[in-house]
Amino acid sequence: MTGAGQTITVVGGGLAGIAAACALADAGSRVQLLERRPYLGGRASSYEHPGTSEVIDNCQHVLIGRCTSLIDLYRRLGVLGAIRWYDRFTFLAPGVRPTILETGRLPAPFHAAPAFLRAPAFSLRDKLAIGRGLSHFLRALPPDTEEDFAHWLQRHRQTQGAIERFWRPVLVSALNEDLERISVHYAAKVFRESFLLSGESGRMGIPSIPLSELYNRAIGYLEARGGQVCLRTSVESLRPTPTGWRAVAGGRALESDAVVLALPFEAMAALLPALPHNAGAEELGAHLAEFEHSPITGIHLWLDREATDLDHAVLLDTTIQWMFNKSRLQPGRRGSEASYLELVVSASRSLVTMSRQQIIDLALRELALFFPGVASAKLIKAAVVKEVRATYSIRPGLDRLRPRAASPWPGIFLAGDWTASGWPSTMEGAARTGYLAAEAVSRALGHARSFLAPELPAAGLMRWIRS
Ligand SMILES: Cc1cc2nc3c(=O)[nH]c(=O)nc-3n(C[C@H](O)[C@H](O)[C@H](O)COP(=O)(O)OP(=O)(O)OC[C@H]3O[C@@H](n4cnc5c(N)ncnc54)[C@H](O)[C@@H]3O)c2cc1C
């Protein structure tokens, strides 16, 4: 048993904190998970929206088959069955026949090639350029340098059509950033894992229940293993004790042998002055100051009739980028006469200063370009959720500033999507850092264990093409 009998405090009940807490509890530690909000899930959560009285996700969250540690966490919590998997994607452009990208019978990396060659969204020149571009990521990922992906596309002579209808829409939604602010290494990772490695790697998973229903399962899981979850508990300071650490939260003092800080980068920066000062803490503070947020906006619309029978679609050439048909994706909602759609705009800086009504008007206008029935449908209610601190920008060179689990304070370990995982700001990145922090805790307590899930193997010809 790892750290059996030892008490571990995990601060932050997002994906990273949940993953760390569940792994450590499974291995025999007594875990106390402290979360500031009244629910778990952090940036991936749902709540009753006051204006509409509907339970909405703060934003649609999706995963891909390559997210093995997140999938492992779902399996632990018994919620993997609530994820619906898709290997068929519809790309819509106004006035153009739909483009369907799907996995076919050919071996990887050619599994999506026949669908791609048929795609009406791209001209022959676009297809040749995209094929040439993707071929650079077949053998391995390029290193993280100072080059941004917009520059890389220019250097590799990509056509305007390829950029606007393939590279940009895929990357802006996967990495929540503009091409000029994306590291080539992480851009390549998205395309290699979504389109080249195997069909299973790139398939998309969508939760069929609200996010908090998924993640609040961790409460019962931890309690069944002798742990406790303290919601509405904000940690204000941490001080060393002769045997470990004391966390102070709302006037309460909670003692433990070790601590995992699973906070977003800005909350970690805010807590720094309440931790013992040392040279490592100063360096961490300087690195944290280099991280920047990128916003995502979710537009939730309830219409008096069904606008489309698609479950989801990528929307090209407009401000709105993805349509998720929540009435179809969350079967628990069926039966309501309204049709519920969520539209997502990633890297949504242009929407941040717009009013709620301006955003709804824009969304309805653009949606009608793809689904003409929307023009005559009645809007029953709507919600606009601007998440200005959605993710951090995965800028070129940022990786060298992302710390590993070991912190400047012995007995304290770091997790959170911004720490080193080899993944960008995603649920998988967060889950990996939680497992990595749990591994570091168990090593420090003298009971080395591994929690990270194995990678998915490459399939087809990619088994030999990989370097
Ligand atoms: C709008 C939006 C859309 C997204 N879409 C996707 C997607 O489709 N796919 C995907 O993989 N990822 C997506 N992401 C990113 C993903 O949600 C995050 O990368 C991931 O959830 C981060 O998890 P985390 O545990 O690192 O941090 P968080 O989720 O931020 O968790 C940290 C927790 O710490 C708590 N906390 C902060 N300070 C304290 C304190 N002092 N004491 C106690 N608790 C504290 C916070 O309340 C929070 O619950 C999206 C994010 C947003 C916001």
Short mmCIF file of C-alpha atoms and ligand atoms in Angstrom, two decimals:
data_model
loop_
_atom_site.label_atom_id
_atom_site.label_comp_id
_atom_site.label_asym_id
_atom_site.label_seq_id
_atom_site.Cartn_x
_atom_site.Cartn_y
_atom_site.Cartn_z
CA MET A 1 0.00 0.00 0.00
CA THR A 2 1.28 3.49 -0.87
CA GLY A 3 1.55 5.76 2.11
CA ALA A 4 -0.97 3.65 4.02
CA GLY A 5 -2.19 5.54 7.03
CA GLN A 6 -0.55 8.77 5.91
CA THR A 7 -2.74 11.82 5.43
CA ILE A 8 -2.47 13.79 2.20
CA THR A 9 -4.16 17.15 1.62
CA VAL A 10 -5.11 17.90 -1.99
CA VAL A 11 -5.96 21.55 -2.62
CA GLY A 12 -8.21 22.17 -5.65
CA GLY A 13 -11.03 19.92 -6.84
CA GLY A 14 -10.57 20.26 -10.59
CA LEU A 15 -9.49 17.35 -12.79
CA ALA A 16 -5.90 17.47 -11.51
CA GLY A 17 -6.93 17.43 -7.85
CA ILE A 18 -9.55 14.73 -8.40
CA ALA A 19 -7.03 12.51 -10.24
CA ALA A 20 -4.37 12.96 -7.54
CA ALA A 21 -6.85 12.40 -4.70
CA CYS A 22 -8.44 9.27 -6.23
CA ALA A 23 -5.07 7.68 -7.07
CA LEU A 24 -3.68 8.31 -3.59
CA ALA A 25 -6.88 7.12 -1.86
CA ASP A 26 -6.82 3.96 -3.97
CA ALA A 27 -3.26 3.35 -2.85
CA GLY A 28 -4.20 3.53 0.83
CA SER A 29 -3.60 7.14 1.88
CA ARG A 30 -6.17 9.12 3.90
CA VAL A 31 -7.00 11.97 1.52
CA GLN A 32 -8.64 15.28 2.31
CA LEU A 33 -9.65 17.17 -0.85
CA LEU A 34 -10.25 20.89 -0.29
CA GLU A 35 -12.18 22.85 -2.92
CA ARG A 36 -13.15 26.51 -2.82
CA ARG A 37 -16.39 26.10 -4.81
CA PRO A 38 -19.54 24.19 -3.77
CA TYR A 39 -18.87 21.45 -6.39
CA LEU A 40 -16.01 19.51 -7.98
CA GLY A 41 -14.78 19.77 -11.58
CA GLY A 42 -13.20 23.24 -11.54
CA ARG A 43 -13.14 24.61 -15.07
CA ALA A 44 -15.07 21.55 -16.29
CA SER A 45 -18.33 21.79 -14.35
CA SER A 46 -22.05 22.38 -14.65
CA TYR A 47 -24.46 24.44 -12.62
CA GLU A 48 -28.02 25.77 -12.66
CA HIS A 49 -27.90 28.90 -14.77
CA PRO A 50 -29.87 31.61 -12.93
CA GLY A 51 -31.28 33.30 -16.06
CA THR A 52 -32.67 30.12 -17.67
CA SER A 53 -33.16 27.73 -14.69
CA GLU A 54 -31.41 25.08 -16.82
CA VAL A 55 -28.42 22.99 -15.74
CA ILE A 56 -25.69 23.91 -18.22
CA ASP A 57 -22.04 22.94 -18.58
CA ASN A 58 -19.77 25.97 -18.16
CA CYS A 59 -18.85 24.95 -21.72
CA GLN A 60 -18.99 21.82 -23.85
CA HIS A 61 -15.98 19.66 -22.99
CA VAL A 62 -14.73 16.95 -25.35
CA LEU A 63 -11.86 14.48 -25.21
CA ILE A 64 -10.12 12.23 -27.74
CA GLY A 65 -9.21 8.55 -27.56
CA ARG A 66 -5.60 9.52 -26.90
CA CYS A 67 -6.62 10.93 -23.46
CA THR A 68 -5.65 7.72 -21.68
CA SER A 69 -5.22 9.05 -18.14
CA LEU A 70 -8.56 10.88 -18.25
CA ILE A 71 -10.20 7.71 -19.54
CA ASP A 72 -8.50 5.78 -16.72
CA LEU A 73 -9.94 8.29 -14.23
CA TYR A 74 -13.43 7.85 -15.74
CA ARG A 75 -13.01 4.09 -15.38
CA ARG A 76 -12.03 4.47 -11.69
CA LEU A 77 -15.08 6.66 -11.05
CA GLY A 78 -17.38 4.27 -12.97
CA VAL A 79 -18.48 6.96 -15.46
CA LEU A 80 -16.75 5.79 -18.65
CA GLY A 81 -20.12 4.52 -19.91
CA ALA A 82 -21.41 8.12 -19.84
CA ILE A 83 -18.97 9.09 -22.63
CA ARG A 84 -20.31 8.74 -26.19
CA TRP A 85 -17.68 8.21 -28.87
CA TYR A 86 -17.70 9.58 -32.44
CA ASP A 87 -15.35 8.87 -35.34
CA ARG A 88 -17.29 10.92 -37.88
CA PHE A 89 -17.00 14.71 -38.05
CA THR A 90 -19.15 17.04 -40.13
CA PHE A 91 -17.56 20.27 -41.39
CA LEU A 92 -20.13 22.78 -42.67
CA ALA A 93 -19.45 25.88 -44.76
CA PRO A 94 -22.29 28.17 -45.85
CA GLY A 95 -23.46 27.24 -49.34
CA VAL A 96 -21.12 24.23 -49.66
CA ARG A 97 -22.06 20.52 -49.44
CA PRO A 98 -21.14 19.06 -46.02
CA THR A 99 -17.65 17.64 -45.60
CA ILE A 100 -17.59 14.38 -43.65
CA LEU A 101 -14.25 13.33 -42.20
CA GLU A 102 -14.40 9.79 -40.86
CA THR A 103 -12.31 6.75 -40.16
CA GLY A 104 -12.35 4.22 -43.00
CA ARG A 105 -10.79 0.80 -43.57
CA LEU A 106 -7.30 1.82 -44.74
CA PRO A 107 -4.46 1.39 -42.24
CA ALA A 108 -3.22 4.46 -40.29
CA PRO A 109 -2.08 7.06 -41.26
CA PHE A 110 -4.38 6.70 -44.28
CA HIS A 111 -7.52 5.76 -42.32
CA ALA A 112 -9.21 9.13 -43.00
CA ALA A 113 -7.65 9.70 -46.45
CA PRO A 114 -10.61 8.55 -48.64
CA ALA A 115 -13.04 10.82 -46.76
CA PHE A 116 -10.54 13.66 -46.93
CA LEU A 117 -10.08 13.26 -50.70
CA ARG A 118 -13.87 13.49 -51.17
CA ALA A 119 -14.20 16.62 -48.93
CA PRO A 120 -16.04 19.47 -50.75
CA ALA A 121 -14.70 22.04 -48.24
CA PHE A 122 -11.18 21.86 -49.71
CA SER A 123 -9.91 22.43 -53.27
CA LEU A 124 -7.39 20.02 -54.81
CA ARG A 125 -4.61 22.52 -54.05
CA ASP A 126 -5.78 22.71 -50.42
CA LYS A 127 -5.77 18.90 -50.17
CA LEU A 128 -2.26 18.61 -51.59
CA ALA A 129 -1.02 21.31 -49.22
CA ILE A 130 -2.66 19.67 -46.18
CA GLY A 131 -1.27 16.24 -47.10
CA ARG A 132 2.20 17.75 -47.49
CA GLY A 133 1.87 19.59 -44.18
CA LEU A 134 0.68 16.52 -42.25
CA SER A 135 3.54 14.43 -43.65
CA HIS A 136 5.96 16.50 -41.50
CA PHE A 137 4.38 15.04 -38.35
CA LEU A 138 4.46 11.37 -39.37
CA ARG A 139 7.74 10.32 -37.82
CA ALA A 140 7.85 12.43 -34.66
CA LEU A 141 6.80 15.73 -33.11
CA PRO A 142 8.99 18.76 -33.84
CA PRO A 143 10.65 20.27 -30.74
CA ASP A 144 9.13 23.27 -28.93
CA THR A 145 11.10 26.23 -30.32
CA GLU A 146 10.38 29.97 -30.58
CA GLU A 147 8.54 29.49 -33.91
CA ASP A 148 4.73 29.95 -33.92
CA PHE A 149 2.40 27.84 -36.03
CA ALA A 150 1.25 30.70 -38.31
CA HIS A 151 4.89 31.12 -39.34
CA TRP A 152 5.30 27.37 -39.82
CA LEU A 153 2.25 27.30 -42.14
CA GLN A 154 3.68 30.14 -44.19
CA ARG A 155 7.09 28.45 -44.33
CA HIS A 156 5.43 25.25 -45.59
CA ARG A 157 3.48 27.13 -48.29
CA GLN A 158 0.00 26.28 -47.07
CA THR A 159 -2.91 27.64 -49.16
CA GLN A 160 -5.42 30.14 -47.76
CA GLY A 161 -8.18 27.50 -48.04
CA ALA A 162 -6.13 24.92 -46.15
CA ILE A 163 -5.37 27.43 -43.40
CA GLU A 164 -8.88 28.84 -43.00
CA ARG A 165 -10.82 25.59 -43.33
CA PHE A 166 -8.47 23.01 -41.85
CA TRP A 167 -5.45 24.14 -39.82
CA ARG A 168 -7.12 27.09 -38.10
CA PRO A 169 -10.52 25.58 -37.15
CA VAL A 170 -8.96 22.36 -35.84
CA LEU A 171 -6.26 24.13 -33.81
CA VAL A 172 -8.25 27.06 -32.47
CA SER A 173 -10.78 24.68 -30.95
CA ALA A 174 -8.22 22.10 -29.77
CA LEU A 175 -5.76 24.60 -28.24
CA ASN A 176 -8.00 27.65 -27.71
CA GLU A 177 -5.54 30.05 -29.26
CA ASP A 178 -4.82 31.98 -32.47
CA LEU A 179 -2.28 30.44 -34.84
CA GLU A 180 0.19 33.28 -34.18
CA ARG A 181 0.32 32.30 -30.48
CA ILE A 182 0.59 28.50 -30.76
CA SER A 183 3.75 26.43 -30.34
CA VAL A 184 4.60 24.29 -33.39
CA HIS A 185 5.25 21.30 -31.11
CA TYR A 186 1.72 21.35 -29.63
CA ALA A 187 0.07 22.10 -32.98
CA ALA A 188 1.84 19.05 -34.43
CA LYS A 189 0.73 16.98 -31.43
CA VAL A 190 -2.94 17.79 -32.15
CA PHE A 191 -2.71 16.75 -35.82
CA ARG A 192 -0.54 13.68 -35.24
CA GLU A 193 -2.78 12.30 -32.50
CA SER A 194 -6.12 13.28 -34.03
CA PHE A 195 -5.45 12.39 -37.69
CA LEU A 196 -2.38 10.15 -38.06
CA LEU A 197 -1.65 7.73 -35.22
CA SER A 198 -4.83 5.62 -35.34
CA GLY A 199 -8.59 5.91 -35.66
CA GLU A 200 -8.98 5.16 -31.96
CA SER A 201 -6.53 7.92 -31.00
CA GLY A 202 -8.51 10.62 -32.81
CA ARG A 203 -12.09 9.61 -32.03
CA MET A 204 -13.99 12.22 -30.03
CA GLY A 205 -15.68 11.55 -26.69
CA ILE A 206 -18.57 13.69 -25.45
CA PRO A 207 -20.12 13.34 -21.98
CA SER A 208 -23.81 12.39 -22.11
CA ILE A 209 -24.48 13.81 -18.64
CA PRO A 210 -23.71 17.26 -17.16
CA LEU A 211 -20.04 17.68 -16.19
CA SER A 212 -20.65 17.99 -12.44
CA GLU A 213 -22.53 14.69 -12.48
CA LEU A 214 -19.36 13.12 -13.89
CA TYR A 215 -16.94 14.69 -11.46
CA ASN A 216 -18.99 14.81 -8.26
CA ARG A 217 -18.77 10.99 -8.36
CA ALA A 218 -15.32 11.52 -6.85
CA ILE A 219 -16.96 12.50 -3.54
CA GLY A 220 -18.45 9.03 -2.95
CA TYR A 221 -15.30 7.40 -4.34
CA LEU A 222 -13.04 9.16 -1.83
CA GLU A 223 -15.40 8.74 1.12
CA ALA A 224 -15.64 4.99 0.43
CA ARG A 225 -11.83 4.88 0.81
CA GLY A 226 -11.70 6.75 4.10
CA GLY A 227 -11.15 10.19 2.56
CA GLN A 228 -13.14 13.39 2.90
CA VAL A 229 -14.09 16.18 0.51
CA CYS A 230 -14.44 19.69 1.98
CA LEU A 231 -16.33 21.96 -0.43
CA ARG A 232 -16.55 25.76 0.06
CA THR A 233 -13.07 25.50 1.59
CA SER A 234 -10.50 27.97 0.31
CA VAL A 235 -6.92 27.42 1.45
CA GLU A 236 -5.36 30.70 2.58
CA SER A 237 -1.90 29.63 3.76
CA LEU A 238 0.43 26.65 4.26
CA ARG A 239 3.01 26.34 7.04
CA PRO A 240 5.46 23.53 7.80
CA THR A 241 4.98 21.42 10.97
CA PRO A 242 7.50 18.95 12.51
CA THR A 243 5.86 16.09 10.54
CA GLY A 244 4.39 17.74 7.45
CA TRP A 245 2.23 20.75 6.62
CA ARG A 246 -0.66 22.73 8.10
CA ALA A 247 -3.18 24.22 5.67
CA VAL A 248 -5.33 27.07 6.98
CA ALA A 249 -8.75 27.43 5.36
CA GLY A 250 -11.57 29.59 6.72
CA GLY A 251 -10.12 29.61 10.25
CA ARG A 252 -9.65 25.80 10.25
CA ALA A 253 -6.22 24.21 10.45
CA LEU A 254 -5.79 20.91 8.57
CA GLU A 255 -2.62 18.89 9.21
CA SER A 256 -1.15 16.33 6.82
CA ASP A 257 2.03 14.49 5.92
CA ALA A 258 2.13 15.88 2.38
CA VAL A 259 0.20 18.33 0.20
CA VAL A 260 -0.71 18.41 -3.49
CA LEU A 261 -1.48 21.92 -4.79
CA ALA A 262 -3.73 21.35 -7.81
CA LEU A 263 -4.62 24.95 -8.59
CA PRO A 264 -4.92 26.96 -11.82
CA PHE A 265 -1.82 29.08 -12.46
CA GLU A 266 -3.35 32.36 -11.29
CA ALA A 267 -4.54 30.80 -7.98
CA MET A 268 -1.09 29.27 -7.48
CA ALA A 269 0.45 32.73 -7.99
CA ALA A 270 -2.02 34.23 -5.49
CA LEU A 271 -1.12 31.60 -2.86
CA LEU A 272 2.66 32.04 -3.24
CA PRO A 273 3.00 34.87 -0.66
CA ALA A 274 1.28 32.60 1.91
CA LEU A 275 3.95 29.88 1.50
CA PRO A 276 7.47 29.97 2.98
CA HIS A 277 9.74 32.21 0.95
CA ASN A 278 12.85 30.69 -0.70
CA ALA A 279 14.79 31.00 -3.97
CA GLY A 280 12.76 28.26 -5.66
CA ALA A 281 9.52 30.04 -4.75
CA GLU A 282 10.86 33.23 -6.28
CA GLU A 283 11.72 31.44 -9.52
CA LEU A 284 8.31 29.75 -9.60
CA GLY A 285 6.67 33.17 -9.17
CA ALA A 286 8.68 34.55 -12.10
CA HIS A 287 7.64 31.61 -14.29
CA LEU A 288 3.97 31.90 -13.27
CA ALA A 289 4.01 35.55 -14.35
CA GLU A 290 4.73 34.39 -17.93
CA PHE A 291 1.45 32.45 -18.28
CA GLU A 292 -1.47 34.18 -20.06
CA HIS A 293 -5.18 33.33 -20.27
CA SER A 294 -7.19 32.75 -23.42
CA PRO A 295 -11.03 33.03 -23.36
CA ILE A 296 -13.79 30.70 -24.61
CA THR A 297 -17.42 31.74 -25.08
CA GLY A 298 -20.34 29.31 -24.99
CA ILE A 299 -23.69 30.42 -26.45
CA HIS A 300 -26.63 28.32 -25.26
CA LEU A 301 -29.82 28.58 -27.31
CA TRP A 302 -33.22 26.97 -26.71
CA LEU A 303 -35.32 27.02 -29.91
CA ASP A 304 -38.98 26.03 -30.34
CA ARG A 305 -38.08 23.43 -32.99
CA GLU A 306 -35.24 21.12 -34.00
CA ALA A 307 -32.73 23.01 -36.17
CA THR A 308 -30.70 19.95 -37.23
CA ASP A 309 -30.51 16.21 -36.73
CA LEU A 310 -26.70 16.35 -36.42
CA ASP A 311 -25.25 15.70 -32.95
CA HIS A 312 -22.42 18.16 -33.58
CA ALA A 313 -20.68 20.00 -36.43
CA VAL A 314 -17.63 22.15 -37.12
CA LEU A 315 -18.80 25.49 -38.53
CA LEU A 316 -16.46 27.08 -41.09
CA ASP A 317 -16.08 30.71 -42.27
CA THR A 318 -18.05 32.22 -39.33
CA THR A 319 -17.39 33.52 -35.81
CA ILE A 320 -19.23 30.54 -34.29
CA GLN A 321 -16.97 27.47 -34.61
CA TRP A 322 -18.76 24.40 -33.24
CA MET A 323 -22.38 23.40 -32.82
CA PHE A 324 -23.27 20.83 -30.16
CA ASN A 325 -26.84 19.58 -30.22
CA LYS A 326 -27.30 19.14 -26.49
CA SER A 327 -30.86 17.80 -26.82
CA ARG A 328 -29.37 14.83 -28.68
CA LEU A 329 -26.08 14.56 -26.77
CA GLN A 330 -27.67 14.48 -23.31
CA PRO A 331 -30.53 11.97 -23.55
CA GLY A 332 -31.69 12.99 -20.05
CA ARG A 333 -32.93 16.21 -21.64
CA ARG A 334 -35.15 14.50 -24.26
CA GLY A 335 -38.84 15.11 -23.75
CA SER A 336 -38.48 18.86 -23.38
CA GLU A 337 -40.23 20.53 -26.32
CA ALA A 338 -37.38 22.99 -26.82
CA SER A 339 -34.31 22.12 -28.88
CA TYR A 340 -31.13 23.00 -27.00
CA LEU A 341 -27.97 23.90 -28.95
CA GLU A 342 -24.63 25.06 -27.61
CA LEU A 343 -22.34 27.05 -29.89
CA VAL A 344 -18.69 27.38 -28.95
CA VAL A 345 -16.25 30.14 -29.90
CA SER A 346 -12.66 29.44 -28.84
CA ALA A 347 -9.98 32.13 -28.48
CA SER A 348 -13.02 34.42 -28.32
CA ARG A 349 -11.28 37.75 -27.66
CA SER A 350 -13.53 39.50 -30.21
CA LEU A 351 -16.64 38.55 -28.16
CA VAL A 352 -15.37 39.52 -24.71
CA THR A 353 -16.41 43.17 -25.04
CA MET A 354 -19.69 42.46 -26.87
CA SER A 355 -23.00 42.52 -24.97
CA ARG A 356 -25.03 39.35 -24.34
CA GLN A 357 -27.68 40.47 -26.87
CA GLN A 358 -25.11 41.31 -29.57
CA ILE A 359 -23.61 37.83 -29.18
CA ILE A 360 -27.00 36.09 -29.34
CA ASP A 361 -28.00 38.09 -32.45
CA LEU A 362 -24.69 37.25 -34.15
CA ALA A 363 -25.02 33.56 -33.24
CA LEU A 364 -28.59 33.28 -34.57
CA ARG A 365 -27.69 35.11 -37.77
CA GLU A 366 -24.70 32.85 -38.43
CA LEU A 367 -26.46 29.65 -37.38
CA ALA A 368 -29.19 30.30 -39.98
CA LEU A 369 -26.47 30.22 -42.69
CA PHE A 370 -25.95 26.52 -41.88
CA PHE A 371 -29.44 25.54 -40.76
CA PRO A 372 -32.02 27.72 -42.60
CA GLY A 373 -34.84 26.56 -40.26
CA VAL A 374 -33.27 28.70 -37.52
CA ALA A 375 -34.41 31.87 -39.31
CA SER A 376 -38.07 31.06 -38.65
CA ALA A 377 -37.59 29.33 -35.27
CA LYS A 378 -38.55 31.11 -32.05
CA LEU A 379 -35.82 31.63 -29.49
CA ILE A 380 -37.28 30.51 -26.15
CA LYS A 381 -34.32 31.39 -23.96
CA ALA A 382 -30.56 31.86 -24.18
CA ALA A 383 -27.44 32.05 -22.06
CA VAL A 384 -23.99 33.41 -22.90
CA VAL A 385 -21.09 32.18 -20.79
CA LYS A 386 -17.80 34.05 -21.27
CA GLU A 387 -14.97 32.13 -19.62
CA VAL A 388 -12.18 34.70 -19.78
CA ARG A 389 -9.76 32.48 -17.85
CA ALA A 390 -10.62 29.30 -19.76
CA THR A 391 -7.14 28.02 -20.59
CA TYR A 392 -3.57 29.29 -20.78
CA SER A 393 -1.98 30.12 -24.14
CA ILE A 394 0.34 27.34 -25.23
CA ARG A 395 2.83 29.82 -26.69
CA PRO A 396 6.13 28.80 -28.31
CA GLY A 397 8.73 28.04 -25.65
CA LEU A 398 6.28 27.91 -22.71
CA ASP A 399 7.21 24.31 -21.88
CA ARG A 400 10.51 25.33 -20.36
CA LEU A 401 8.57 27.28 -17.68
CA ARG A 402 6.17 24.47 -16.69
CA PRO A 403 7.33 22.91 -13.42
CA ARG A 404 7.28 19.20 -12.63
CA ALA A 405 5.45 17.86 -9.56
CA ALA A 406 8.36 18.48 -7.14
CA SER A 407 7.97 21.99 -5.66
CA PRO A 408 10.34 24.42 -3.90
CA TRP A 409 8.98 23.07 -0.56
CA PRO A 410 9.72 19.48 0.55
CA GLY A 411 6.45 17.62 1.08
CA ILE A 412 4.44 19.88 -1.27
CA PHE A 413 3.77 18.74 -4.84
CA LEU A 414 2.37 20.66 -7.80
CA ALA A 415 -0.36 19.64 -10.23
CA GLY A 416 -2.75 21.45 -12.56
CA ASP A 417 -3.00 21.69 -16.34
CA TRP A 418 -0.24 24.35 -16.43
CA THR A 419 2.40 22.07 -14.89
CA ALA A 420 4.59 19.77 -17.02
CA SER A 421 2.66 16.93 -18.66
CA GLY A 422 3.51 17.07 -22.36
CA TRP A 423 -0.13 18.11 -22.89
CA PRO A 424 -1.70 21.54 -23.40
CA SER A 425 -4.45 23.04 -21.17
CA THR A 426 -6.93 20.16 -21.28
CA MET A 427 -8.72 17.71 -19.02
CA GLU A 428 -6.16 15.08 -20.05
CA GLY A 429 -3.27 17.42 -19.21
CA ALA A 430 -4.84 18.07 -15.80
CA ALA A 431 -5.52 14.37 -15.09
CA ARG A 432 -1.93 13.48 -16.05
CA THR A 433 -0.46 16.08 -13.71
CA GLY A 434 -2.69 14.75 -10.91
CA TYR A 435 -1.39 11.22 -11.46
CA LEU A 436 2.21 12.49 -11.76
CA ALA A 437 1.87 14.40 -8.46
CA ALA A 438 0.42 11.26 -6.81
CA GLU A 439 3.43 9.29 -8.09
CA ALA A 440 5.79 11.93 -6.64
CA VAL A 441 3.97 11.83 -3.28
CA SER A 442 4.20 8.05 -3.06
CA ARG A 443 7.90 8.13 -4.00
CA ALA A 444 8.53 10.72 -1.27
CA LEU A 445 6.67 8.57 1.26
CA GLY A 446 8.80 5.59 0.28
CA HIS A 447 6.19 3.53 -1.55
CA ALA A 448 6.83 4.16 -5.26
CA ARG A 449 3.74 3.55 -7.39
CA SER A 450 2.84 4.45 -10.97
CA PHE A 451 -0.58 5.83 -11.84
CA LEU A 452 -0.15 7.31 -15.31
CA ALA A 453 -2.08 5.23 -17.86
CA PRO A 454 -0.06 3.71 -20.76
CA GLU A 455 -0.15 5.54 -24.11
CA LEU A 456 -2.33 4.17 -26.92
CA PRO A 457 -0.16 2.24 -29.38
CA ALA A 458 0.13 3.53 -32.95
CA ALA A 459 -1.84 1.46 -35.47
CA GLY A 460 -1.42 0.27 -39.06
CA LEU A 461 1.64 1.57 -40.90
CA MET A 462 2.27 4.13 -38.15
CA ARG A 463 3.81 1.31 -36.09
CA TRP A 464 6.74 1.33 -38.53
CA ILE A 465 6.72 4.96 -39.64
CA ARG A 466 7.31 6.25 -36.10
CA SER A 467 10.90 7.12 -35.32
C1 LIG B 1 -14.85 27.12 -21.38
C2 LIG B 1 -13.87 25.98 -21.34
C3 LIG B 1 -13.89 24.99 -22.31
C4 LIG B 1 -12.94 23.96 -22.27
N1 LIG B 1 -13.02 22.94 -23.18
C5 LIG B 1 -12.22 21.86 -23.02
C6 LIG B 1 -12.40 20.71 -23.82
O1 LIG B 1 -13.29 20.63 -24.68
N2 LIG B 1 -11.56 19.64 -23.62
C7 LIG B 1 -10.59 19.67 -22.67
O2 LIG B 1 -9.89 18.66 -22.52
N3 LIG B 1 -10.39 20.76 -21.90
C8 LIG B 1 -11.18 21.85 -22.04
N4 LIG B 1 -11.02 22.93 -21.23
C9 LIG B 1 -9.85 22.99 -20.34
C10 LIG B 1 -10.07 22.15 -19.08
O3 LIG B 1 -11.33 22.45 -18.51
C11 LIG B 1 -8.98 22.48 -18.07
O4 LIG B 1 -7.71 22.37 -18.68
C12 LIG B 1 -9.00 21.52 -16.88
O5 LIG B 1 -10.30 21.32 -16.42
C13 LIG B 1 -8.12 22.13 -15.79
O6 LIG B 1 -8.17 21.34 -14.62
P1 LIG B 1 -7.27 21.72 -13.37
O7 LIG B 1 -7.59 20.74 -12.30
O8 LIG B 1 -5.86 21.85 -13.79
O9 LIG B 1 -7.72 23.20 -12.93
P2 LIG B 1 -9.14 23.72 -12.44
O10 LIG B 1 -10.23 23.03 -13.16
O11 LIG B 1 -9.08 25.21 -12.55
O12 LIG B 1 -9.23 23.28 -10.93
C14 LIG B 1 -8.60 23.99 -9.88
C15 LIG B 1 -9.56 24.07 -8.71
O13 LIG B 1 -8.91 24.74 -7.63
C16 LIG B 1 -9.89 25.48 -6.93
N5 LIG B 1 -9.20 26.49 -6.12
C17 LIG B 1 -8.58 27.62 -6.55
N6 LIG B 1 -8.00 28.25 -5.50
C18 LIG B 1 -8.26 27.49 -4.40
C19 LIG B 1 -7.91 27.60 -3.02
N7 LIG B 1 -7.16 28.62 -2.56
N8 LIG B 1 -8.35 26.67 -2.15
C20 LIG B 1 -9.11 25.60 -2.60
N9 LIG B 1 -9.45 25.45 -3.90
C21 LIG B 1 -9.02 26.37 -4.78
C22 LIG B 1 -10.76 26.05 -8.04
O14 LIG B 1 -12.02 26.44 -7.55
C23 LIG B 1 -10.82 24.86 -9.00
O15 LIG B 1 -11.95 24.04 -8.77
C24 LIG B 1 -11.95 23.96 -21.26
C25 LIG B 1 -11.96 24.95 -20.27
C26 LIG B 1 -12.92 25.92 -20.29
C27 LIG B 1 -12.96 26.93 -19.18
#
